[in-house]
JSON list of C-alpha atoms in Angstrom, two decimals:
[
{"chain": "A", "resi": 38, "resn": "ALA", "atom": "CA", "xyz": [-11.83, 28.06, -9.84]},
{"chain": "A", "resi": 39, "resn": "SER", "atom": "CA", "xyz": [-8.94, 28.24, -7.07]},
{"chain": "A", "resi": 40, "resn": "ILE", "atom": "CA", "xyz": [-8.13, 25.52, -4.59]},
{"chain": "A", "resi": 41, "resn": "ASP", "atom": "CA", "xyz": [-6.34, 26.60, -1.41]},
{"chain": "A", "resi": 42, "resn": "PRO", "atom": "CA", "xyz": [-3.38, 24.93, -0.05]},
{"chain": "A", "resi": 43, "resn": "PRO", "atom": "CA", "xyz": [-4.03, 22.11, 2.28]},
{"chain": "A", "resi": 44, "resn": "PRO", "atom": "CA", "xyz": [-3.16, 23.42, 6.06]},
{"chain": "A", "resi": 45, "resn": "GLY", "atom": "CA", "xyz": [-1.25, 19.98, 6.66]},
{"chain": "A", "resi": 46, "resn": "GLY", "atom": "CA", "xyz": [0.31, 19.86, 3.72]},
{"chain": "A", "resi": 47, "resn": "ALA", "atom": "CA", "xyz": [-0.25, 17.77, 0.23]},
{"chain": "A", "resi": 48, "resn": "THR", "atom": "CA", "xyz": [0.41, 14.35, 2.00]},
{"chain": "A", "resi": 49, "resn": "PHE", "atom": "CA", "xyz": [-1.50, 12.16, 3.98]},
{"chain": "A", "resi": 50, "resn": "GLY", "atom": "CA", "xyz": [-1.87, 8.90, 6.07]},
{"chain": "A", "resi": 51, "resn": "VAL", "atom": "CA", "xyz": [-4.56, 6.05, 5.81]},
{"chain": "A", "resi": 52, "resn": "GLY", "atom": "CA", "xyz": [-7.34, 7.38, 8.03]},
{"chain": "A", "resi": 53, "resn": "GLU", "atom": "CA", "xyz": [-6.82, 10.99, 8.24]},
{"chain": "A", "resi": 54, "resn": "SER", "atom": "CA", "xyz": [-9.23, 13.38, 7.78]},
{"chain": "A", "resi": 55, "resn": "ILE", "atom": "CA", "xyz": [-8.60, 15.83, 5.11]},
{"chain": "A", "resi": 56, "resn": "THR", "atom": "CA", "xyz": [-10.08, 18.87, 4.23]},
{"chain": "A", "resi": 57, "resn": "VAL", "atom": "CA", "xyz": [-9.87, 20.87, 0.84]},
{"chain": "A", "resi": 58, "resn": "THR", "atom": "CA", "xyz": [-10.90, 24.19, 0.30]},
{"chain": "A", "resi": 59, "resn": "GLY", "atom": "CA", "xyz": [-11.50, 26.70, -2.40]},
{"chain": "A", "resi": 60, "resn": "SER", "atom": "CA", "xyz": [-13.36, 29.57, -3.93]},
{"chain": "A", "resi": 61, "resn": "GLY", "atom": "CA", "xyz": [-14.39, 30.86, -7.44]},
{"chain": "A", "resi": 62, "resn": "THR", "atom": "CA", "xyz": [-15.18, 34.15, -8.83]},
{"chain": "A", "resi": 63, "resn": "ASP", "atom": "CA", "xyz": [-16.77, 35.47, -12.17]},
{"chain": "A", "resi": 64, "resn": "LEU", "atom": "CA", "xyz": [-16.08, 38.50, -14.13]},
{"chain": "A", "resi": 65, "resn": "ASP", "atom": "CA", "xyz": [-19.85, 39.42, -13.78]},
{"chain": "A", "resi": 66, "resn": "GLU", "atom": "CA", "xyz": [-21.06, 38.01, -10.38]},
{"chain": "A", "resi": 67, "resn": "GLY", "atom": "CA", "xyz": [-17.86, 38.20, -8.39]},
{"chain": "A", "resi": 68, "resn": "THR", "atom": "CA", "xyz": [-17.52, 35.45, -5.96]},
{"chain": "A", "resi": 69, "resn": "ILE", "atom": "CA", "xyz": [-18.79, 32.17, -6.71]},
{"chain": "A", "resi": 70, "resn": "PRO", "atom": "CA", "xyz": [-21.61, 31.12, -3.87]},
{"chain": "A", "resi": 71, "resn": "PRO", "atom": "CA", "xyz": [-20.62, 27.79, -2.45]},
{"chain": "A", "resi": 72, "resn": "GLY", "atom": "CA", "xyz": [-23.31, 25.71, -3.70]},
{"chain": "A", "resi": 73, "resn": "ARG", "atom": "CA", "xyz": [-21.77, 26.18, -7.17]},
{"chain": "A", "resi": 74, "resn": "LEU", "atom": "CA", "xyz": [-18.18, 24.96, -6.30]},
{"chain": "A", "resi": 75, "resn": "HIS", "atom": "CA", "xyz": [-18.09, 21.59, -7.68]},
{"chain": "A", "resi": 76, "resn": "TRP", "atom": "CA", "xyz": [-15.65, 18.89, -6.31]},
{"chain": "A", "resi": 77, "resn": "THR", "atom": "CA", "xyz": [-14.72, 15.65, -7.48]},
{"chain": "A", "resi": 78, "resn": "VAL", "atom": "CA", "xyz": [-12.11, 13.28, -5.40]},
{"chain": "A", "resi": 79, "resn": "LEU", "atom": "CA", "xyz": [-10.20, 10.47, -7.29]},
{"chain": "A", "resi": 80, "resn": "LEU", "atom": "CA", "xyz": [-7.97, 7.56, -6.29]},
{"chain": "A", "resi": 81, "resn": "HIS", "atom": "CA", "xyz": [-5.57, 7.82, -8.94]},
{"chain": "A", "resi": 82, "resn": "HIS", "atom": "CA", "xyz": [-3.83, 3.99, -9.37]},
{"chain": "A", "resi": 83, "resn": "ASP", "atom": "CA", "xyz": [-1.17, 3.61, -12.20]},
{"chain": "A", "resi": 84, "resn": "VAL", "atom": "CA", "xyz": [-2.50, 4.72, -15.54]},
{"chain": "A", "resi": 85, "resn": "HIS", "atom": "CA", "xyz": [-6.28, 4.53, -14.22]},
{"chain": "A", "resi": 86, "resn": "THR", "atom": "CA", "xyz": [-8.45, 6.19, -11.92]},
{"chain": "A", "resi": 87, "resn": "HIS", "atom": "CA", "xyz": [-11.54, 5.27, -9.23]},
{"chain": "A", "resi": 88, "resn": "PRO", "atom": "CA", "xyz": [-14.11, 7.50, -8.19]},
{"chain": "A", "resi": 89, "resn": "PHE", "atom": "CA", "xyz": [-13.57, 8.05, -4.64]},
{"chain": "A", "resi": 90, "resn": "GLN", "atom": "CA", "xyz": [-15.81, 11.22, -3.75]},
{"chain": "A", "resi": 91, "resn": "SER", "atom": "CA", "xyz": [-17.75, 14.22, -5.02]},
{"chain": "A", "resi": 92, "resn": "GLY", "atom": "CA", "xyz": [-19.86, 17.21, -3.55]},
{"chain": "A", "resi": 93, "resn": "THR", "atom": "CA", "xyz": [-20.71, 20.70, -3.49]},
{"chain": "A", "resi": 94, "resn": "GLY", "atom": "CA", "xyz": [-19.34, 23.73, -1.36]},
{"chain": "A", "resi": 95, "resn": "ALA", "atom": "CA", "xyz": [-16.52, 25.75, 0.06]},
{"chain": "A", "resi": 96, "resn": "GLY", "atom": "CA", "xyz": [-14.47, 22.73, 0.91]},
{"chain": "A", "resi": 97, "resn": "ILE", "atom": "CA", "xyz": [-14.92, 18.90, 0.63]},
{"chain": "A", "resi": 98, "resn": "THR", "atom": "CA", "xyz": [-13.74, 16.87, 3.53]},
{"chain": "A", "resi": 99, "resn": "PHE", "atom": "CA", "xyz": [-13.07, 12.81, 3.47]},
{"chain": "A", "resi": 100, "resn": "ALA", "atom": "CA", "xyz": [-11.11, 10.29, 5.39]},
{"chain": "A", "resi": 101, "resn": "ALA", "atom": "CA", "xyz": [-7.65, 9.33, 3.45]},
{"chain": "A", "resi": 102, "resn": "PRO", "atom": "CA", "xyz": [-8.31, 5.76, 1.97]},
{"chain": "A", "resi": 103, "resn": "ALA", "atom": "CA", "xyz": [-6.08, 2.91, 1.92]},
{"chain": "A", "resi": 104, "resn": "PRO", "atom": "CA", "xyz": [-4.04, 1.53, -1.32]},
{"chain": "A", "resi": 105, "resn": "GLU", "atom": "CA", "xyz": [-6.25, -1.13, -3.09]},
{"chain": "A", "resi": 106, "resn": "ASP", "atom": "CA", "xyz": [-3.42, -3.60, -2.53]},
{"chain": "A", "resi": 107, "resn": "LEU", "atom": "CA", "xyz": [0.48, -3.93, -2.22]},
{"chain": "A", "resi": 108, "resn": "ALA", "atom": "CA", "xyz": [1.10, -3.47, -5.82]},
{"chain": "A", "resi": 109, "resn": "ALA", "atom": "CA", "xyz": [-1.02, 0.03, -5.87]},
{"chain": "A", "resi": 110, "resn": "ALA", "atom": "CA", "xyz": [0.89, 1.35, -2.92]},
{"chain": "A", "resi": 111, "resn": "ALA", "atom": "CA", "xyz": [3.71, 2.02, -5.18]},
{"chain": "A", "resi": 112, "resn": "ASN", "atom": "CA", "xyz": [1.86, 4.00, -7.44]},
{"chain": "A", "resi": 113, "resn": "SER", "atom": "CA", "xyz": [-1.49, 5.34, -5.96]},
{"chain": "A", "resi": 114, "resn": "PHE", "atom": "CA", "xyz": [-2.49, 8.75, -5.03]},
{"chain": "A", "resi": 115, "resn": "LEU", "atom": "CA", "xyz": [-5.53, 11.12, -4.58]},
{"chain": "A", "resi": 116, "resn": "GLU", "atom": "CA", "xyz": [-6.45, 13.98, -7.24]},
{"chain": "A", "resi": 117, "resn": "VAL", "atom": "CA", "xyz": [-8.72, 16.57, -5.87]},
{"chain": "A", "resi": 118, "resn": "HIS", "atom": "CA", "xyz": [-10.73, 18.42, -8.64]},
{"chain": "A", "resi": 119, "resn": "LEU", "atom": "CA", "xyz": [-12.75, 21.72, -8.29]},
{"chain": "A", "resi": 120, "resn": "GLN", "atom": "CA", "xyz": [-14.68, 23.52, -10.56]},
{"chain": "A", "resi": 121, "resn": "ALA", "atom": "CA", "xyz": [-16.91, 26.49, -10.63]},
{"chain": "A", "resi": 122, "resn": "GLU", "atom": "CA", "xyz": [-20.46, 27.22, -12.22]},
{"chain": "A", "resi": 123, "resn": "ASP", "atom": "CA", "xyz": [-21.68, 30.68, -12.65]},
{"chain": "A", "resi": 124, "resn": "SER", "atom": "CA", "xyz": [-25.31, 31.60, -12.78]},
{"chain": "A", "resi": 125, "resn": "GLY", "atom": "CA", "xyz": [-26.11, 30.76, -16.48]},
{"chain": "A", "resi": 126, "resn": "GLY", "atom": "CA", "xyz": [-24.77, 27.10, -16.01]},
{"chain": "A", "resi": 127, "resn": "LEU", "atom": "CA", "xyz": [-20.93, 27.50, -17.62]},
{"chain": "A", "resi": 128, "resn": "PHE", "atom": "CA", "xyz": [-18.44, 25.61, -15.78]},
{"chain": "A", "resi": 129, "resn": "SER", "atom": "CA", "xyz": [-14.80, 26.88, -15.28]},
{"chain": "A", "resi": 130, "resn": "THR", "atom": "CA", "xyz": [-11.71, 25.48, -16.36]},
{"chain": "A", "resi": 131, "resn": "ASP", "atom": "CA", "xyz": [-11.07, 22.17, -13.95]},
{"chain": "A", "resi": 132, "resn": "VAL", "atom": "CA", "xyz": [-8.27, 23.08, -11.22]},
{"chain": "A", "resi": 133, "resn": "ARG", "atom": "CA", "xyz": [-6.62, 20.17, -9.57]},
{"chain": "A", "resi": 134, "resn": "LEU", "atom": "CA", "xyz": [-5.03, 19.39, -6.40]},
{"chain": "A", "resi": 135, "resn": "ASP", "atom": "CA", "xyz": [-2.81, 15.85, -5.89]},
{"chain": "A", "resi": 136, "resn": "LEU", "atom": "CA", "xyz": [-2.30, 14.56, -2.71]},
{"chain": "A", "resi": 137, "resn": "GLN", "atom": "CA", "xyz": [0.47, 11.98, -2.20]},
{"chain": "A", "resi": 138, "resn": "PRO", "atom": "CA", "xyz": [0.65, 9.61, 0.56]},
{"chain": "A", "resi": 139, "resn": "ARG", "atom": "CA", "xyz": [3.60, 9.05, 3.02]},
{"chain": "A", "resi": 140, "resn": "LYS", "atom": "CA", "xyz": [5.30, 6.21, 1.40]},
{"chain": "A", "resi": 141, "resn": "ARG", "atom": "CA", "xyz": [7.15, 3.61, 4.00]},
{"chain": "A", "resi": 142, "resn": "ASP", "atom": "CA", "xyz": [9.19, 0.67, 3.24]},
{"chain": "A", "resi": 143, "resn": "VAL", "atom": "CA", "xyz": [8.18, -2.55, 5.04]},
{"chain": "A", "resi": 144, "resn": "THR", "atom": "CA", "xyz": [10.95, -5.58, 5.03]},
{"chain": "A", "resi": 145, "resn": "LEU", "atom": "CA", "xyz": [9.72, -8.99, 6.04]},
{"chain": "A", "resi": 146, "resn": "SER", "atom": "CA", "xyz": [12.33, -11.98, 6.62]},
{"chain": "A", "resi": 147, "resn": "SER", "atom": "CA", "xyz": [12.34, -15.28, 7.97]},
{"chain": "A", "resi": 148, "resn": "VAL", "atom": "CA", "xyz": [14.71, -17.54, 9.69]},
{"chain": "A", "resi": 149, "resn": "PRO", "atom": "CA", "xyz": [15.22, -20.05, 8.02]},
{"chain": "A", "resi": 150, "resn": "ALA", "atom": "CA", "xyz": [15.52, -17.51, 4.94]},
{"chain": "A", "resi": 151, "resn": "GLY", "atom": "CA", "xyz": [13.05, -18.41, 1.84]},
{"chain": "A", "resi": 152, "resn": "ALA", "atom": "CA", "xyz": [9.69, -18.88, 4.11]},
{"chain": "A", "resi": 153, "resn": "ARG", "atom": "CA", "xyz": [6.34, -17.90, 2.60]},
{"chain": "A", "resi": 154, "resn": "LEU", "atom": "CA", "xyz": [4.56, -15.15, 4.45]},
{"chain": "A", "resi": 155, "resn": "THR", "atom": "CA", "xyz": [1.36, -13.59, 3.90]},
{"chain": "A", "resi": 156, "resn": "VAL", "atom": "CA", "xyz": [0.24, -10.29, 4.08]},
{"chain": "A", "resi": 157, "resn": "ASN", "atom": "CA", "xyz": [-3.19, -8.97, 4.00]},
{"chain": "A", "resi": 158, "resn": "GLY", "atom": "CA", "xyz": [-4.00, -12.22, 2.28]},
{"chain": "A", "resi": 159, "resn": "GLU", "atom": "CA", "xyz": [-0.92, -11.99, -0.45]},
{"chain": "A", "resi": 160, "resn": "GLY", "atom": "CA", "xyz": [1.69, -14.43, -0.25]},
{"chain": "A", "resi": 161, "resn": "VAL", "atom": "CA", "xyz": [5.34, -13.13, -0.49]},
{"chain": "A", "resi": 162, "resn": "THR", "atom": "CA", "xyz": [8.77, -14.84, 0.02]},
{"chain": "A", "resi": 163, "resn": "ALA", "atom": "CA", "xyz": [11.14, -13.56, 2.64]},
{"chain": "A", "resi": 164, "resn": "PRO", "atom": "CA", "xyz": [13.23, -11.43, 2.38]},
{"chain": "A", "resi": 165, "resn": "ALA", "atom": "CA", "xyz": [10.39, -9.30, 0.54]},
{"chain": "A", "resi": 166, "resn": "THR", "atom": "CA", "xyz": [10.62, -5.28, 0.79]},
{"chain": "A", "resi": 167, "resn": "PHE", "atom": "CA", "xyz": [7.38, -3.55, -0.58]},
{"chain": "A", "resi": 168, "resn": "VAL", "atom": "CA", "xyz": [5.96, -0.11, -0.36]},
{"chain": "A", "resi": 169, "resn": "SER", "atom": "CA", "xyz": [3.15, 0.82, 2.36]},
{"chain": "A", "resi": 170, "resn": "TRP", "atom": "CA", "xyz": [1.22, 4.07, 3.42]},
{"chain": "A", "resi": 171, "resn": "GLU", "atom": "CA", "xyz": [1.89, 5.16, 6.58]},
{"chain": "A", "resi": 172, "resn": "GLY", "atom": "CA", "xyz": [-1.38, 4.25, 8.89]},
{"chain": "A", "resi": 173, "resn": "TRP", "atom": "CA", "xyz": [-2.27, 1.20, 6.70]},
{"chain": "A", "resi": 174, "resn": "GLY", "atom": "CA", "xyz": [-3.29, -2.01, 8.50]},
{"chain": "A", "resi": 175, "resn": "LEU", "atom": "CA", "xyz": [-1.10, -4.77, 7.56]},
{"chain": "A", "resi": 176, "resn": "ALA", "atom": "CA", "xyz": [-2.07, -8.46, 8.41]},
{"chain": "A", "resi": 177, "resn": "LEU", "atom": "CA", "xyz": [0.90, -10.11, 8.54]},
{"chain": "A", "resi": 178, "resn": "GLY", "atom": "CA", "xyz": [0.71, -14.45, 8.72]},
{"chain": "A", "resi": 179, "resn": "ALA", "atom": "CA", "xyz": [3.53, -17.18, 9.08]},
{"chain": "A", "resi": 180, "resn": "PRO", "atom": "CA", "xyz": [1.91, -20.34, 8.00]},
{"chain": "A", "resi": 181, "resn": "ASP", "atom": "CA", "xyz": [3.62, -23.62, 8.45]},
{"chain": "A", "resi": 182, "resn": "GLN", "atom": "CA", "xyz": [5.18, -24.73, 5.01]},
{"chain": "A", "resi": 183, "resn": "VAL", "atom": "CA", "xyz": [7.37, -27.35, 3.84]},
{"chain": "A", "resi": 184, "resn": "LEU", "atom": "CA", "xyz": [10.42, -25.64, 2.10]},
{"chain": "A", "resi": 185, "resn": "ALA", "atom": "CA", "xyz": [11.45, -27.22, -1.84]},
{"chain": "A", "resi": 186, "resn": "ASP", "atom": "CA", "xyz": [14.29, -28.94, -0.05]},
{"chain": "A", "resi": 187, "resn": "GLY", "atom": "CA", "xyz": [11.88, -31.00, 2.11]},
{"chain": "A", "resi": 188, "resn": "ARG", "atom": "CA", "xyz": [12.36, -29.09, 5.35]},
{"chain": "A", "resi": 189, "resn": "LYS", "atom": "CA", "xyz": [9.17, -28.48, 7.44]},
{"chain": "A", "resi": 190, "resn": "LEU", "atom": "CA", "xyz": [8.69, -25.20, 8.95]},
{"chain": "A", "resi": 191, "resn": "ALA", "atom": "CA", "xyz": [6.62, -24.75, 12.05]},
{"chain": "A", "resi": 192, "resn": "PHE", "atom": "CA", "xyz": [6.02, -20.98, 12.88]},
{"chain": "A", "resi": 193, "resn": "SER", "atom": "CA", "xyz": [7.94, -20.28, 16.35]},
{"chain": "A", "resi": 194, "resn": "SER", "atom": "CA", "xyz": [7.63, -16.39, 16.67]},
{"chain": "A", "resi": 195, "resn": "TRP", "atom": "CA", "xyz": [7.68, -13.07, 15.30]},
{"chain": "A", "resi": 196, "resn": "SER", "atom": "CA", "xyz": [10.38, -10.44, 15.96]},
{"chain": "A", "resi": 197, "resn": "ASP", "atom": "CA", "xyz": [7.50, -8.00, 17.23]},
{"chain": "A", "resi": 198, "resn": "GLY", "atom": "CA", "xyz": [5.95, -10.84, 19.86]},
{"chain": "A", "resi": 199, "resn": "GLY", "atom": "CA", "xyz": [2.67, -10.92, 17.72]},
{"chain": "A", "resi": 200, "resn": "ALA", "atom": "CA", "xyz": [0.68, -13.86, 17.10]},
{"chain": "A", "resi": 201, "resn": "ARG", "atom": "CA", "xyz": [1.37, -16.32, 14.17]},
{"chain": "A", "resi": 202, "resn": "GLU", "atom": "CA", "xyz": [-1.01, -13.71, 12.62]},
{"chain": "A", "resi": 203, "resn": "HIS", "atom": "CA", "xyz": [-1.74, -10.43, 13.65]},
{"chain": "A", "resi": 204, "resn": "LEU", "atom": "CA", "xyz": [-2.41, -6.48, 12.52]},
{"chain": "A", "resi": 205, "resn": "VAL", "atom": "CA", "xyz": [0.69, -3.82, 12.17]},
{"chain": "A", "resi": 206, "resn": "ALA", "atom": "CA", "xyz": [-0.58, -0.73, 11.49]},
{"chain": "A", "resi": 207, "resn": "THR", "atom": "CA", "xyz": [2.38, 0.98, 9.23]},
{"chain": "A", "resi": 208, "resn": "PRO", "atom": "CA", "xyz": [4.32, 3.31, 11.49]},
{"chain": "A", "resi": 209, "resn": "ALA", "atom": "CA", "xyz": [5.76, 6.98, 10.45]},
{"chain": "A", "resi": 210, "resn": "ALA", "atom": "CA", "xyz": [8.73, 5.32, 9.60]},
{"chain": "A", "resi": 211, "resn": "ASP", "atom": "CA", "xyz": [10.14, 2.13, 7.51]},
{"chain": "A", "resi": 212, "resn": "LEU", "atom": "CA", "xyz": [9.15, -1.09, 9.04]},
{"chain": "A", "resi": 213, "resn": "ALA", "atom": "CA", "xyz": [10.72, -4.61, 9.73]},
{"chain": "A", "resi": 214, "resn": "ARG", "atom": "CA", "xyz": [9.61, -7.67, 10.85]},
{"chain": "A", "resi": 215, "resn": "THR", "atom": "CA", "xyz": [11.11, -11.52, 11.06]},
{"chain": "A", "resi": 216, "resn": "ALA", "atom": "CA", "xyz": [9.24, -14.77, 11.46]},
{"chain": "A", "resi": 217, "resn": "THR", "atom": "CA", "xyz": [11.48, -17.59, 12.97]},
{"chain": "A", "resi": 218, "resn": "PHE", "atom": "CA", "xyz": [10.15, -21.24, 12.47]},
{"chain": "A", "resi": 219, "resn": "SER", "atom": "CA", "xyz": [11.18, -24.01, 13.81]},
{"chain": "A", "resi": 220, "resn": "VAL", "atom": "CA", "xyz": [12.67, -26.80, 11.42]},
{"chain": "A", "resi": 221, "resn": "ALA", "atom": "CA", "xyz": [12.15, -30.45, 10.97]},
{"chain": "A", "resi": 222, "resn": "GLY", "atom": "CA", "xyz": [13.56, -33.17, 8.44]},
{"chain": "A", "resi": 223, "resn": "SER", "atom": "CA", "xyz": [16.76, -32.92, 6.91]},
{"chain": "A", "resi": 224, "resn": "ALA", "atom": "CA", "xyz": [17.73, -30.99, 3.67]},
{"chain": "A", "resi": 225, "resn": "LEU", "atom": "CA", "xyz": [19.77, -33.79, 2.90]},
{"chain": "A", "resi": 226, "resn": "HIS", "atom": "CA", "xyz": [18.22, -36.35, 0.16]},
{"chain": "A", "resi": 227, "resn": "VAL", "atom": "CA", "xyz": [18.49, -40.32, -0.15]},
{"chain": "A", "resi": 228, "resn": "VAL", "atom": "CA", "xyz": [20.38, -40.95, -3.22]},
{"chain": "A", "resi": 229, "resn": "ALA", "atom": "CA", "xyz": [21.01, -44.59, -5.27]},
{"chain": "A", "resi": 230, "resn": "PRO", "atom": "CA", "xyz": [23.97, -46.39, -4.26]},
{"chain": "A", "resi": 231, "resn": "CYS", "atom": "CA", "xyz": [26.93, -45.52, -6.01]},
{"chain": "A", "resi": 232, "resn": "ARG", "atom": "CA", "xyz": [30.54, -45.92, -5.94]},
{"chain": "A", "resi": 233, "resn": "ALA", "atom": "CA", "xyz": [32.28, -42.98, -4.09]},
{"chain": "A", "resi": 234, "resn": "ALA", "atom": "CA", "xyz": [35.69, -44.04, -4.39]},
{"chain": "A", "resi": 235, "resn": "ASP", "atom": "CA", "xyz": [37.40, -47.03, -6.01]},
{"chain": "A", "resi": 236, "resn": "THR", "atom": "CA", "xyz": [38.87, -49.43, -3.25]},
{"chain": "A", "resi": 237, "resn": "ARG", "atom": "CA", "xyz": [39.68, -52.43, -5.45]},
{"chain": "A", "resi": 238, "resn": "THR", "atom": "CA", "xyz": [43.43, -53.29, -5.25]},
{"chain": "A", "resi": 239, "resn": "SER", "atom": "CA", "xyz": [45.14, -53.56, -8.73]},
{"chain": "A", "resi": 240, "resn": "GLY", "atom": "CA", "xyz": [45.12, -57.48, -8.35]},
{"chain": "A", "resi": 241, "resn": "GLY", "atom": "CA", "xyz": [41.49, -57.34, -7.81]}
]
């Protein structure tokens, strides 16, 4: 079995249509018919894989998936496998092509710093930088909150003009967004009375 190099290269963005073609030959039969070319596509995540798609034919076409979650975006990719089957039911050695996502860095900041933001339902503390895939939709959120020092943050705006919760498609470049909050309350804390300076005279 043999896999042809993808015409668009071995990288992808989320949602892109990918077609991979291949062929098979046998010493006795010559060219293997398409119906006996067996394809398997796996989503490889860290040290394990997930079944994604399979089929038979001269090629296989599928829409590129998104990563499972934020953590998986850093170490996931697609494996495309092909085996040819001869007329006697014997299978060739498996051949494999790896397709890598086009990765982009996404940086989220807040004013003031240290606010808790959400990305696709997962919480992050700004400033935070994580890996995304080109074309992946990121649901950004900026909830009202109270910081550890007692300041109350109320959402004011995103740097892209989006609503408190809005969707951003990862572009063909690194992405940066900042959430701005209005601040209420004080970072000062009430303490018990104490003597800051001794103002007594030596004579009492």
